[in-house]
XYZ file of C-alpha atoms in Angstrom:
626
model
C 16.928 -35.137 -30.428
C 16.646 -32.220 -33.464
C 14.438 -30.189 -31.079
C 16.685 -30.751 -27.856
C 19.277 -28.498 -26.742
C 22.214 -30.640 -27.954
C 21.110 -30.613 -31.569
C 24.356 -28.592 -32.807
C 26.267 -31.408 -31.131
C 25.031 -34.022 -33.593
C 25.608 -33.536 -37.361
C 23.778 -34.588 -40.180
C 25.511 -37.874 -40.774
C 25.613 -38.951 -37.337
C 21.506 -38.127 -37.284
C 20.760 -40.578 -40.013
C 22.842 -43.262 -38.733
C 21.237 -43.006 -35.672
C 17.744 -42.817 -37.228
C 18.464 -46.364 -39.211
C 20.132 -48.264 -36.354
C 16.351 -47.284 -33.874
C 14.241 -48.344 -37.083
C 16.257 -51.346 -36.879
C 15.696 -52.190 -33.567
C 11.855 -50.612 -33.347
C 10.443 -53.798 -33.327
C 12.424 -55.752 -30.857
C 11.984 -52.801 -28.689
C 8.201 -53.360 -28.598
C 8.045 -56.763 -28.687
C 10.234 -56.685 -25.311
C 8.386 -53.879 -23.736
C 5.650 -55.672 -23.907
C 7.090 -58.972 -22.351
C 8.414 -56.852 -19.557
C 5.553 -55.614 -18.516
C 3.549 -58.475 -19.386
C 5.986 -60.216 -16.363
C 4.245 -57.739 -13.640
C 1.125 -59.739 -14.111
C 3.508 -62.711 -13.103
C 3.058 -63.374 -9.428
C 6.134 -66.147 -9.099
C 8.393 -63.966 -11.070
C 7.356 -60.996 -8.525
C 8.450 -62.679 -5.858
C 11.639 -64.427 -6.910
C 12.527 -60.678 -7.992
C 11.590 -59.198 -4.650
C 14.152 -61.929 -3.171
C 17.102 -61.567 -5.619
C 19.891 -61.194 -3.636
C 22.374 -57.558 -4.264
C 25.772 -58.829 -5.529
C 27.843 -56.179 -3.486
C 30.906 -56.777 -5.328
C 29.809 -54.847 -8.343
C 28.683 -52.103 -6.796
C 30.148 -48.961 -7.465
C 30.263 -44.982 -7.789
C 27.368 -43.893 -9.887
C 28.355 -41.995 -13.181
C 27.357 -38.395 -14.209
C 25.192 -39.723 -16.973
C 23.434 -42.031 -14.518
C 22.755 -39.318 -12.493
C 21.052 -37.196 -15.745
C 19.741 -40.288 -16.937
C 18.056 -40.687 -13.793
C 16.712 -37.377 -13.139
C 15.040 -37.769 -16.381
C 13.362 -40.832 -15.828
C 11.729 -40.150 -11.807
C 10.502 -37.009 -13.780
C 8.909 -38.817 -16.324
C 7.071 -41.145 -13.471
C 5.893 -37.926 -11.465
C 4.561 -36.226 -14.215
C 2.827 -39.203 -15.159
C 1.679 -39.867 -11.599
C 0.564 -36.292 -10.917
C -1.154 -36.468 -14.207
C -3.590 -39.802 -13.300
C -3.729 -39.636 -10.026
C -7.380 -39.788 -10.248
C -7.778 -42.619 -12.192
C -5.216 -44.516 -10.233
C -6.814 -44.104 -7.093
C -9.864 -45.058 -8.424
C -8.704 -47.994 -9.811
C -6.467 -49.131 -6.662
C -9.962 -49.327 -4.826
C -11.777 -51.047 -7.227
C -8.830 -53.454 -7.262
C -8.650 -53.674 -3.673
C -12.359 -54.900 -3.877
C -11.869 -57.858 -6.404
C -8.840 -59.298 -3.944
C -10.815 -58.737 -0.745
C -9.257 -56.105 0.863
C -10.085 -52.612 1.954
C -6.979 -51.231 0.416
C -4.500 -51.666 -1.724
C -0.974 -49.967 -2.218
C 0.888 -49.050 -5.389
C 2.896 -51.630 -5.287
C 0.032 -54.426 -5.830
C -0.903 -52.519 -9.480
C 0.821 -54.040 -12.111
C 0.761 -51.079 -14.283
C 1.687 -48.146 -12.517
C 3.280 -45.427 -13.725
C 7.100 -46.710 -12.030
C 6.752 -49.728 -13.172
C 5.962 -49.195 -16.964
C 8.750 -46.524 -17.371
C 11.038 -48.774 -15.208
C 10.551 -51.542 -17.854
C 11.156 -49.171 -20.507
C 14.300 -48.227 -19.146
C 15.376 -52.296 -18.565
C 14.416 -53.053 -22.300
C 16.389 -49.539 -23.658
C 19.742 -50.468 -21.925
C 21.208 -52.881 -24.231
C 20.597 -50.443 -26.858
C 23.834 -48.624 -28.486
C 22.663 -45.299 -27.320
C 24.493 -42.711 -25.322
C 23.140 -41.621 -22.323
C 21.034 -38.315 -24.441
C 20.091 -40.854 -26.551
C 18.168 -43.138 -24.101
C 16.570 -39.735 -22.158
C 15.683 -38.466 -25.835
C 13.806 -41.771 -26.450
C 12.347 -41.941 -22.731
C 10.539 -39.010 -23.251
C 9.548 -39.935 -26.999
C 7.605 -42.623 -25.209
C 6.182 -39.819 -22.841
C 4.845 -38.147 -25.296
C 3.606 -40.676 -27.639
C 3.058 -43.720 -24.880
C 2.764 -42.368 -21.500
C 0.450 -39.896 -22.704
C -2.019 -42.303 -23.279
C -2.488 -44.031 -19.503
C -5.235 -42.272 -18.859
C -7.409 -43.796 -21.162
C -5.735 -46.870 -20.411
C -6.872 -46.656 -16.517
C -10.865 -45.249 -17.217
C -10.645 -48.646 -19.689
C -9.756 -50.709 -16.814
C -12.285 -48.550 -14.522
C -14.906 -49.830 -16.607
C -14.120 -53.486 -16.871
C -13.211 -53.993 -12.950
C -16.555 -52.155 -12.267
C -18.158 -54.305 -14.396
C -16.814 -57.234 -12.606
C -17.532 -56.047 -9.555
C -21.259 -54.810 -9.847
C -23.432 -57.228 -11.634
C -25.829 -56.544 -14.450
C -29.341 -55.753 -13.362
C -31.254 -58.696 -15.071
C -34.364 -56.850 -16.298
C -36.788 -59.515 -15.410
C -40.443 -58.939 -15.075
C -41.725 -59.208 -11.195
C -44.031 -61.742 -10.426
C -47.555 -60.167 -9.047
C -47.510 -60.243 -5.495
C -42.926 -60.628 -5.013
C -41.391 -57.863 -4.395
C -37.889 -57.573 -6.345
C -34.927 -58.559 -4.622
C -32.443 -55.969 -3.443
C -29.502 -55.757 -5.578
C -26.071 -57.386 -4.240
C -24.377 -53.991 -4.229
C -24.792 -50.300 -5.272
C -22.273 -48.209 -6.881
C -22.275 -45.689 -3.209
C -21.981 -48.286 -1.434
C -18.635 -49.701 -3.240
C -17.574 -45.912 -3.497
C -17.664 -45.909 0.555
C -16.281 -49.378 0.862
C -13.507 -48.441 -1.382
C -11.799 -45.278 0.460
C -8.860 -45.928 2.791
C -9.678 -46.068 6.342
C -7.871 -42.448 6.645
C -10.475 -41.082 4.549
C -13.424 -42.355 6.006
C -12.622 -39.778 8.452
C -13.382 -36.949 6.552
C -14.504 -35.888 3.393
C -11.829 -34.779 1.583
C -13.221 -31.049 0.397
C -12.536 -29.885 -3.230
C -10.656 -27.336 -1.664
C -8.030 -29.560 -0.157
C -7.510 -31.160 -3.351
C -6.860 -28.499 -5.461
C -4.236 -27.850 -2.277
C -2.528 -31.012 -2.837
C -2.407 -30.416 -6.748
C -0.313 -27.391 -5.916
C 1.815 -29.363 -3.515
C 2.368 -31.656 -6.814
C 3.263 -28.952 -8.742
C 5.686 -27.704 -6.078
C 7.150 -31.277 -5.694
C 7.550 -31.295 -9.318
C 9.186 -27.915 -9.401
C 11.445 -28.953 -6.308
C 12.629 -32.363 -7.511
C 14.320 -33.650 -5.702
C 13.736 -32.661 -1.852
C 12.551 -34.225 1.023
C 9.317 -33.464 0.919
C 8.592 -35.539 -2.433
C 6.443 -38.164 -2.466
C 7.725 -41.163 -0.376
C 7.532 -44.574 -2.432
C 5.220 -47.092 -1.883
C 5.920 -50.521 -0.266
C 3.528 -51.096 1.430
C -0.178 -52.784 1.239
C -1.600 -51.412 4.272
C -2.483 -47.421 5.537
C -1.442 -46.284 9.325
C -4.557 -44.763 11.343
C -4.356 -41.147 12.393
C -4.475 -42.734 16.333
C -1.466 -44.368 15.603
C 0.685 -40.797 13.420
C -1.168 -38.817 16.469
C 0.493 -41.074 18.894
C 3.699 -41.282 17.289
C 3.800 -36.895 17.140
C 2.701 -36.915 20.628
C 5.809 -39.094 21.625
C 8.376 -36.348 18.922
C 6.944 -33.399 20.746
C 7.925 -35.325 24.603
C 11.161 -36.394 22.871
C 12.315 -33.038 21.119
C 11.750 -30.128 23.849
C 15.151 -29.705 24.377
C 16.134 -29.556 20.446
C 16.711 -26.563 18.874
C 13.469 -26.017 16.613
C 15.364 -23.985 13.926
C 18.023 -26.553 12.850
C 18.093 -28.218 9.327
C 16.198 -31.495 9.897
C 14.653 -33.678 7.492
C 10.630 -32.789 7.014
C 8.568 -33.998 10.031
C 6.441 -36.847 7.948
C 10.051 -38.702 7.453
C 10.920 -38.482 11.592
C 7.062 -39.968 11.960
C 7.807 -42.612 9.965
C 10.768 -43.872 11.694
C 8.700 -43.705 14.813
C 6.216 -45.430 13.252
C 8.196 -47.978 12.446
C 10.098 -48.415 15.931
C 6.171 -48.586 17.602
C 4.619 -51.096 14.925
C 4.540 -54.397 16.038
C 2.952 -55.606 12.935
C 3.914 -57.835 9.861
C 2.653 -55.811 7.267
C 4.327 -53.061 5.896
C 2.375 -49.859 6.479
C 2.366 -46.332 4.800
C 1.108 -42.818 5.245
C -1.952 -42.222 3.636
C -2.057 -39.696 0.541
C -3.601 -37.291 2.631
C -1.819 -37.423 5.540
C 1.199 -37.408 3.684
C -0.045 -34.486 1.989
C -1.470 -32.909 5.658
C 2.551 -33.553 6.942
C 4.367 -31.896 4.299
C 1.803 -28.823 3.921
C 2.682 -28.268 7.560
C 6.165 -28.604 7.349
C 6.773 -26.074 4.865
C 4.206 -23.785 6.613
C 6.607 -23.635 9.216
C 9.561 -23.948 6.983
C 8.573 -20.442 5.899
C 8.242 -19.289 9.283
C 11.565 -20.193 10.425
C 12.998 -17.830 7.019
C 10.876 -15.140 7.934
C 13.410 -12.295 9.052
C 10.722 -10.072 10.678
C 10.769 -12.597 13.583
C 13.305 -12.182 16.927
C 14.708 -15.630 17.154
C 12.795 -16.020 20.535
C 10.102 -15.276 19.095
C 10.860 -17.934 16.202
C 11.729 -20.553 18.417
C 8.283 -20.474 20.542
C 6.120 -20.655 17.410
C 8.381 -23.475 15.807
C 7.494 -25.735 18.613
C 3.693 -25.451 17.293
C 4.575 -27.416 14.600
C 3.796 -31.110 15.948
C 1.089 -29.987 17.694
C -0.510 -28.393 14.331
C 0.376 -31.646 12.466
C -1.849 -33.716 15.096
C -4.550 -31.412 14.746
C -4.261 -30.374 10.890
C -4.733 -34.913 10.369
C -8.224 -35.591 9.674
C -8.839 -31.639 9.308
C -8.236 -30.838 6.041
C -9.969 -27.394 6.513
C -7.105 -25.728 8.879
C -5.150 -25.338 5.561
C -7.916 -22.619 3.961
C -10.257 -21.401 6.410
C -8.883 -18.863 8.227
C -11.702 -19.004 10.533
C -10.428 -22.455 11.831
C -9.194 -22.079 15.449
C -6.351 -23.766 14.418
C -5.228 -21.851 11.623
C -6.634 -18.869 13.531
C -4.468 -19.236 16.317
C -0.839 -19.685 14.430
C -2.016 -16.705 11.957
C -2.545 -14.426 15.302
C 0.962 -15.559 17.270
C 2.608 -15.286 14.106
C 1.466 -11.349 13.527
C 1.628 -10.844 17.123
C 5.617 -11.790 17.035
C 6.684 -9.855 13.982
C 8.526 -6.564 13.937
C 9.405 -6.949 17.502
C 12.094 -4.798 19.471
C 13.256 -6.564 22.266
C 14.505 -3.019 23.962
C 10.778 -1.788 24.068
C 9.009 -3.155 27.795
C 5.338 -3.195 25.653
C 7.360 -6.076 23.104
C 9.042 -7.603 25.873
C 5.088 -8.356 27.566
C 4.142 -9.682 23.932
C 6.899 -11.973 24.031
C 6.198 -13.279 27.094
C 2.526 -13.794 25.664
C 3.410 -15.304 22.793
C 5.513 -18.230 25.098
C 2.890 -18.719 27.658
C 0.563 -19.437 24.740
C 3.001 -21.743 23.249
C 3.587 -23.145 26.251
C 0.346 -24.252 26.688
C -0.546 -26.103 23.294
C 2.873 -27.927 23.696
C 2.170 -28.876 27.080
C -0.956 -29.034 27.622
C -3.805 -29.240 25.139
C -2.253 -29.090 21.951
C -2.968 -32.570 20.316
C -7.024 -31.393 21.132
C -9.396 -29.007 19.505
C -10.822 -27.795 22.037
C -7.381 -26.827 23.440
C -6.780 -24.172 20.163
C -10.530 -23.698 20.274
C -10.518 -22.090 23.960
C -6.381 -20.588 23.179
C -7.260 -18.978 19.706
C -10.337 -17.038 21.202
C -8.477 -15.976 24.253
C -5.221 -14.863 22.351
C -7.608 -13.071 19.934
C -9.157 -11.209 22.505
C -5.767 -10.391 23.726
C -4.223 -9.159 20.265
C -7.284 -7.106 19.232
C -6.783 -4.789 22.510
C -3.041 -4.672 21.465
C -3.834 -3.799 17.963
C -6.240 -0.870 19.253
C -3.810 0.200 22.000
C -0.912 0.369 19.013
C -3.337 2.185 16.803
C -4.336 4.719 19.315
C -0.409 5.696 20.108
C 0.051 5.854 16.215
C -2.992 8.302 15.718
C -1.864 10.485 17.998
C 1.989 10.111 16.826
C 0.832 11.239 13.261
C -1.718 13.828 14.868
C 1.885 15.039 16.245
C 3.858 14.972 13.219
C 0.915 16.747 11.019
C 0.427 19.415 13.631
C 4.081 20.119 13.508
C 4.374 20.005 9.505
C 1.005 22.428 9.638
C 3.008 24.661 12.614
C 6.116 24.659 10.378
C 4.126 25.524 6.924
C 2.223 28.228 8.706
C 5.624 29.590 10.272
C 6.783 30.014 6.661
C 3.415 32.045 5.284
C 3.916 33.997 8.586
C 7.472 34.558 7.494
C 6.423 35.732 3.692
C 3.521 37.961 4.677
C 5.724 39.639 7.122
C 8.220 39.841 4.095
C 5.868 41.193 2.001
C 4.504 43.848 3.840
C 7.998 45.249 4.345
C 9.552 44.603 0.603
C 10.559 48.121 -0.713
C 9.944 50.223 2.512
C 11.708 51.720 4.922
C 10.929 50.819 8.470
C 12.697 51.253 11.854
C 14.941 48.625 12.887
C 13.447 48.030 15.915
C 9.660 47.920 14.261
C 11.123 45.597 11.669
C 12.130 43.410 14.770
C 9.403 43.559 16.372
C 7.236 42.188 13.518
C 9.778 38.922 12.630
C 9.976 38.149 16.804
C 6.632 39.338 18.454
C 3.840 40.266 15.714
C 4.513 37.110 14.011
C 3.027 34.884 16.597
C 0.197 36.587 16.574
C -0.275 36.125 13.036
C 1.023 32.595 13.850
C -2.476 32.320 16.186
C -4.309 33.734 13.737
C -3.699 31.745 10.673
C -3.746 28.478 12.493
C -7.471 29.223 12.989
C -8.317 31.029 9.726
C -10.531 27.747 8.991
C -12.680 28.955 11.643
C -12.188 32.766 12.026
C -10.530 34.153 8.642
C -11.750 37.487 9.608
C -9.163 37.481 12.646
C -6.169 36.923 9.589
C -7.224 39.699 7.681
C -7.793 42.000 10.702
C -3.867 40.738 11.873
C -2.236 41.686 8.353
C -3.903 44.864 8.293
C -2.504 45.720 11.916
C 0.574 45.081 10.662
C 0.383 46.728 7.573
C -0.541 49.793 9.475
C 2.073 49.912 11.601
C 4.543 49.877 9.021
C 2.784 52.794 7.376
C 2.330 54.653 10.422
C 5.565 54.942 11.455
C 7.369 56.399 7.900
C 7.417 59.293 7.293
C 3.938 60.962 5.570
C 4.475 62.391 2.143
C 2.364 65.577 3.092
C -0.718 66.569 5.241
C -3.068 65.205 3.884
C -1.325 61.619 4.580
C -0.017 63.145 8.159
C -3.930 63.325 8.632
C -4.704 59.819 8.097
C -2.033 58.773 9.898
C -3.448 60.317 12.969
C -6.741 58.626 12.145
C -5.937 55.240 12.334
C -3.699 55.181 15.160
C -6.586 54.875 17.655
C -7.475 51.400 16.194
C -4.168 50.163 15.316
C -2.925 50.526 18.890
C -6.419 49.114 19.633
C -5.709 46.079 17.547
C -1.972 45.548 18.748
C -2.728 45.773 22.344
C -5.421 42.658 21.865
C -3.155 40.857 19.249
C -0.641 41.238 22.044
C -2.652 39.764 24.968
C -4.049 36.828 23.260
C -0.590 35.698 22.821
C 0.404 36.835 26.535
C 2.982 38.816 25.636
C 5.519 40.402 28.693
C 3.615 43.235 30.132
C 6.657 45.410 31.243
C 8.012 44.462 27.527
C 4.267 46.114 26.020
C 4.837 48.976 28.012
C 8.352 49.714 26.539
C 6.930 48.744 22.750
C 4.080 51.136 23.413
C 6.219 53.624 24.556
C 8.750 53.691 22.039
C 5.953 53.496 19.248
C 3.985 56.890 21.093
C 7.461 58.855 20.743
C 8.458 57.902 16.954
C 5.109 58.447 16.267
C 5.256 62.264 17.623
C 8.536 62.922 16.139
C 6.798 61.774 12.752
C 4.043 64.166 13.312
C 5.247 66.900 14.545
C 8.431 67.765 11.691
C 9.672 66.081 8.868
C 12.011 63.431 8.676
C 15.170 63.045 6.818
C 15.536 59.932 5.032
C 18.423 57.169 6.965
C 19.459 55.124 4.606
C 21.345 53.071 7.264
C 17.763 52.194 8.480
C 15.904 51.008 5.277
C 15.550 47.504 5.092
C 16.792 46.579 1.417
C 15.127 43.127 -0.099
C 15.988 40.922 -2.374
C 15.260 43.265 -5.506
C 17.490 42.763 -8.396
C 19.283 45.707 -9.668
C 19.147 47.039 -13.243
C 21.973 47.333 -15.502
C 23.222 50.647 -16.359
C 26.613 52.278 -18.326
C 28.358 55.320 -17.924
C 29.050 57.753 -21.272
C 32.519 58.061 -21.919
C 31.563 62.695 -21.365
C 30.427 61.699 -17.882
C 32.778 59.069 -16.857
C 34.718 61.409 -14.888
C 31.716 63.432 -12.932
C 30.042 60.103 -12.171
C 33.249 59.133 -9.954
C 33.590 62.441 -8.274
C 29.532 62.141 -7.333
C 29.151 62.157 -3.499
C 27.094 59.724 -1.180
C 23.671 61.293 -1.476
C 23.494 62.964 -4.611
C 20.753 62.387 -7.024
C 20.862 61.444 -10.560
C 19.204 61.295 -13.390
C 19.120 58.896 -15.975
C 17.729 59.059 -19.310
C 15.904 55.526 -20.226
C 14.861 56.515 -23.807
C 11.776 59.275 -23.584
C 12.127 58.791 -20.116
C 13.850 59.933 -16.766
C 14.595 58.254 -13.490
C 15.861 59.858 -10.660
C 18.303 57.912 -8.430
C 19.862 58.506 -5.269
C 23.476 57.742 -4.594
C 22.643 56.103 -1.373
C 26.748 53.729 -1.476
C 30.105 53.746 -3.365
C 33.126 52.031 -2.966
C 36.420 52.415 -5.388
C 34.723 51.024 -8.814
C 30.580 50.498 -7.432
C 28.235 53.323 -7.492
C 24.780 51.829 -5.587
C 21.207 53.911 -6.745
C 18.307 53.436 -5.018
C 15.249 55.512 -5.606
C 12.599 57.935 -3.728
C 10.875 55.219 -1.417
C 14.950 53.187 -0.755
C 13.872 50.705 -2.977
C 17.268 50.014 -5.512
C 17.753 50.798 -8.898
C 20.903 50.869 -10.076
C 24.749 48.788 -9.725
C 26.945 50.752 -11.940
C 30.438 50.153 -12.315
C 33.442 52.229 -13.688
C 34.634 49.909 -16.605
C 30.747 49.861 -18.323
C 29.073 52.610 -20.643
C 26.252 54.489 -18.433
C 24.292 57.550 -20.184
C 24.539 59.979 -16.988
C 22.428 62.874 -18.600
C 22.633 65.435 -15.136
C 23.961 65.785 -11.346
C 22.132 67.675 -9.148
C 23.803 68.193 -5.716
């Protein structure tokens, strides 16, 4: 109780009293523990307690602490029974031999793990303990009691198998008589021992490690309906008789909704069970087919949560559950080999029916795919391998063309999108080159169009294909870097001169970059023409500069002041007038190319800008020449 979460509830004082009064009483707790259980070897006093009567006027409302005290206990006997499982299965069969019988259930061992922490809790009642108290001492016996059944049960292993296979007699043959054959072998006890449910299969190591998680899960869920159901009974049902009693649920519940909150299938298989058995015995499920139910159940628990399934959809592959039960009994593999045709056949409708639109005509078809294969387990061939044998390889077939034909329209839908992202990437170097080329110079209006609308496609063509051809880039920009030069004005002749040199190939090169992207003929013949008559004017005189034509980009303008001796010839300057301005050692010449009431705009010999100056800063004007 000092290590449990209530210990701030219980003070010092109240500690030690309660320490005294349970060394008190220690030994009258053993001493009737022990005559408790010692009654379960008691056969009369069994039976007179299995027909004590229930005095129904006492019953009543059970209390909170009942309830906890309760919990605490059933989790006591799982643990314990998860724990040994092993050893009590082992010993149940060798017990079964001694009395005669194949099997035995639970309820015919005397010291099970129920009934020794059921006594506990008879013999702990009377006590003056709360209800914390008794669950602090239950679990004091877990851990210094309970603990210990397992060496308990591999003691008893030994002495029933002991009693049940004589001692070899180590006696000398006579010459000439052969030995006689021992009265049993150990394999031989080991096969006679197993449930008849068993001897259908070997249960694989696989399948038990599977129903050790299931434990665990149990444990973890406590309580739900798919724990462990109690044994009562002496005697196992055959997997002909659960097969027949599914096959008579799936007739019975076509018309029930498969999704709806319903106790796990094993419990519904029961009650049928019970309304087909004409026997006296009382019969149970088998560990394993127990285990084989419930593993199913919350297979397809999960698949009726799974939001990635229309409710169609849902509702087909619910119906697969009985079916699966029948043919999971007896087949312990379904649950992990995905190669099972079984398993292989749920796995495919299941990804088959996911992510579904029901708008789209291709999901519609898988729908209806998905239902005519449903249709057919539940209907037909369902409670037979060979039925999911011959379905899973035909639905697999069918799903693996799907899969290709929805990978082929998604290759070619991302083919798509990364052609376009290329398209748009190379539309943007296009775009900069084009930018480049013209930053700082001072081209025609109608060239500059003409490169941003027509000449860029061309370089569009070529740069897609640069991989291949990276010649037919350079030769593009170079075109176009021509052009631009070829149509401003030349400095002097010797420029003029190779201006005239190159126009021979650069009208060369435009008229083929023009055709390869089919460019409007009638529209050529205008370009061409408008090109041969700026380039005579060019030639043939020179050209004052039009400011209104230069293309002015993005370059950021200095900062400059105005002396306080020039403020008053700077504002009288006009448009057009050139400046210059002293920058230390140094002169710049700028051109007075705008000016509004307090802005004076500079730009210098090739239009490029220099200067923002306003009226209210400090500039050092140091001449005007006009």
């Amino acid at each position: 109780m000092q290590l449990g979460k209530n210990r701030e509830k219980t003070n010092k004082e109240q500690y030690i009293k309660l320490l005294e009064y349970l060394r008190s009483v220690r030994r009258d707790i053993k001493q009737d523990y022990l005559l408790k259980v010692n009654e379960f070897f008691d056969d009369s006093d069994r039976k007179a307690a299995k027909n004590q009567k229930v005095d129904f006027s006492t019953v009543s409302l059970i209390s909170g602490d009942a309830v906890k005290e309760g919990y605490a206990v059933t989790a006591i006997i799982r643990q314990c029974e998860h724990l040994f499982y092993e050893e009590l299965t082992s010993l149940n069969k060798l017990m079964a031999i001694q009395s005669g019988k194949q099997t035995i259930a639970d309820s015919q061992n005397s010291i099970v793990p129920e009934k020794l922490v059921r006594a506990l809790v008879e013999v702990v009642k009377p006590l003056k303990l709360n209800a914390d108290g008794r669950i602090a001492l239950y679990k004091t016996f877990e851990v210094a009691v309970f603990s210990q059944l397992g060496f308990i049960y591999r003691e008893l292993i030994k002495q029933c198998e002991a009693d049940v296979i004589p001692e070899k007699v180590a006696v000398e043959p006579y010459r000439g008589v052969p030995m006689p054959a021992p009265l049993y072998v150990v394999g031989e006890i080991k096969e006679n021992a197993k449930p008849a449910s068993e001897s259908a299969q070997q249960i694989s190591a696989e399948f038990t490690l599977l129903q050790d998680k299931l434990e665990l899960w149990r444990w973890a869920h406590f309580p739900s309906a798919y724990g462990s159901i109690s044994v009562t009974g002496h005697a196992f049902y055959e997997q002909v008789e659960i097969k027949n009693a599914l096959q008579i649920l799936q007739q019975f519940n076509d018309d029930t909704d498969p999704g709806e909150n319903k106790r796990p299938l094993k419990w519904q298989v029961l009650k049928k069970l019970k309304e087909l058995s004409f026997s006296v015995d009382d019969k149970i499920l088998a560990k394993q087919d127990e285990d084989a139910l419930d593993l199913v159940a919350l297979i397809f628990s999960e698949i009726n949560k799974d939001e990635s399934l229309q409710k169609s959809v849902k509702m087909a592959i619910l119906q697969m559950e009985i079916p699966f039960s029948a043919a999971s009994l007896g087949r312990c593999g379904i649950f992990f080999n995905p190669k099972n045709p079984v398993r292989q056949l749920l796995d495919d409708v299941f990804a088959a029916g996911r992510f579904l639109n029901t708008e789209a005509c291709d999901d519609r078809l898988i729908q209806q795919r998905i239902a005519s294969t449903v249709k057919k387990i539940t209907r037909d061939s369902g409670f037979e391998l060979s039925g999911w044998t011959a379905e899973a390889s035909e639905f697999s077939l069918y799903l693996s063309k799907q899969k290709q034909h929805s990978q082929n329209l998604e290759e070619t839908a991302k083919e798509l999108m990364i052609n376009e992202q290329a398209l748009r990437t190379s539309r943007k170097i296009v775009a900069i080159t084009i930018e480049n080329s013209l930053m700082g110079k001072k081209v025609p209006t109608a060239i500059v169009e003409f490169l941003h609308d027509v000449w860029s496609e061309v370089l569009l063509d070529a740069y897609t294909g640069k991989d291949e051809l990276p010649e037919q880039w350079e030769k593009t920009v170079r075109a176009m870097d021509e052009l631009i030069v070829s149509v401003m004005p030349p400095a002097d002749d010797h420029q003029r001169k190779q201006i005239l040199t190159l126009l021979p190939g650069l009208i060369a090169a435009l008229r083929k970059g023009l055709k390869q992207i089919s460019y409007d003929k009638p529209a050529q013949a205008r370009f061409f023409k408008d090109l041969a008559v700026w380039h005579i004017i060019l030639m043939d005189k020179k050209v004052r500069d039009d400011v209104g034509e230069q293309r002015i980009k993005g370059e950021k303008l200095k900062a400059v002041t105005l002396a306080d001796a020039s403020l008053e010839q700077a504002k009288n300057l006009a448009v057009d007038s050139w400046v210059a301005f002293s920058r230390g050692s140094a002169t710049q010449w700028g051109k007075l190319i705008w000016k509004d009431a307090e802005n004076r705009l500079f730009s210098g010999k090739n239009g490029v800008k220099m200067f923002l100056i306003t009226h209210k800063e400090q500039p050092m004007l140091q001449e005007c020449l006009y």
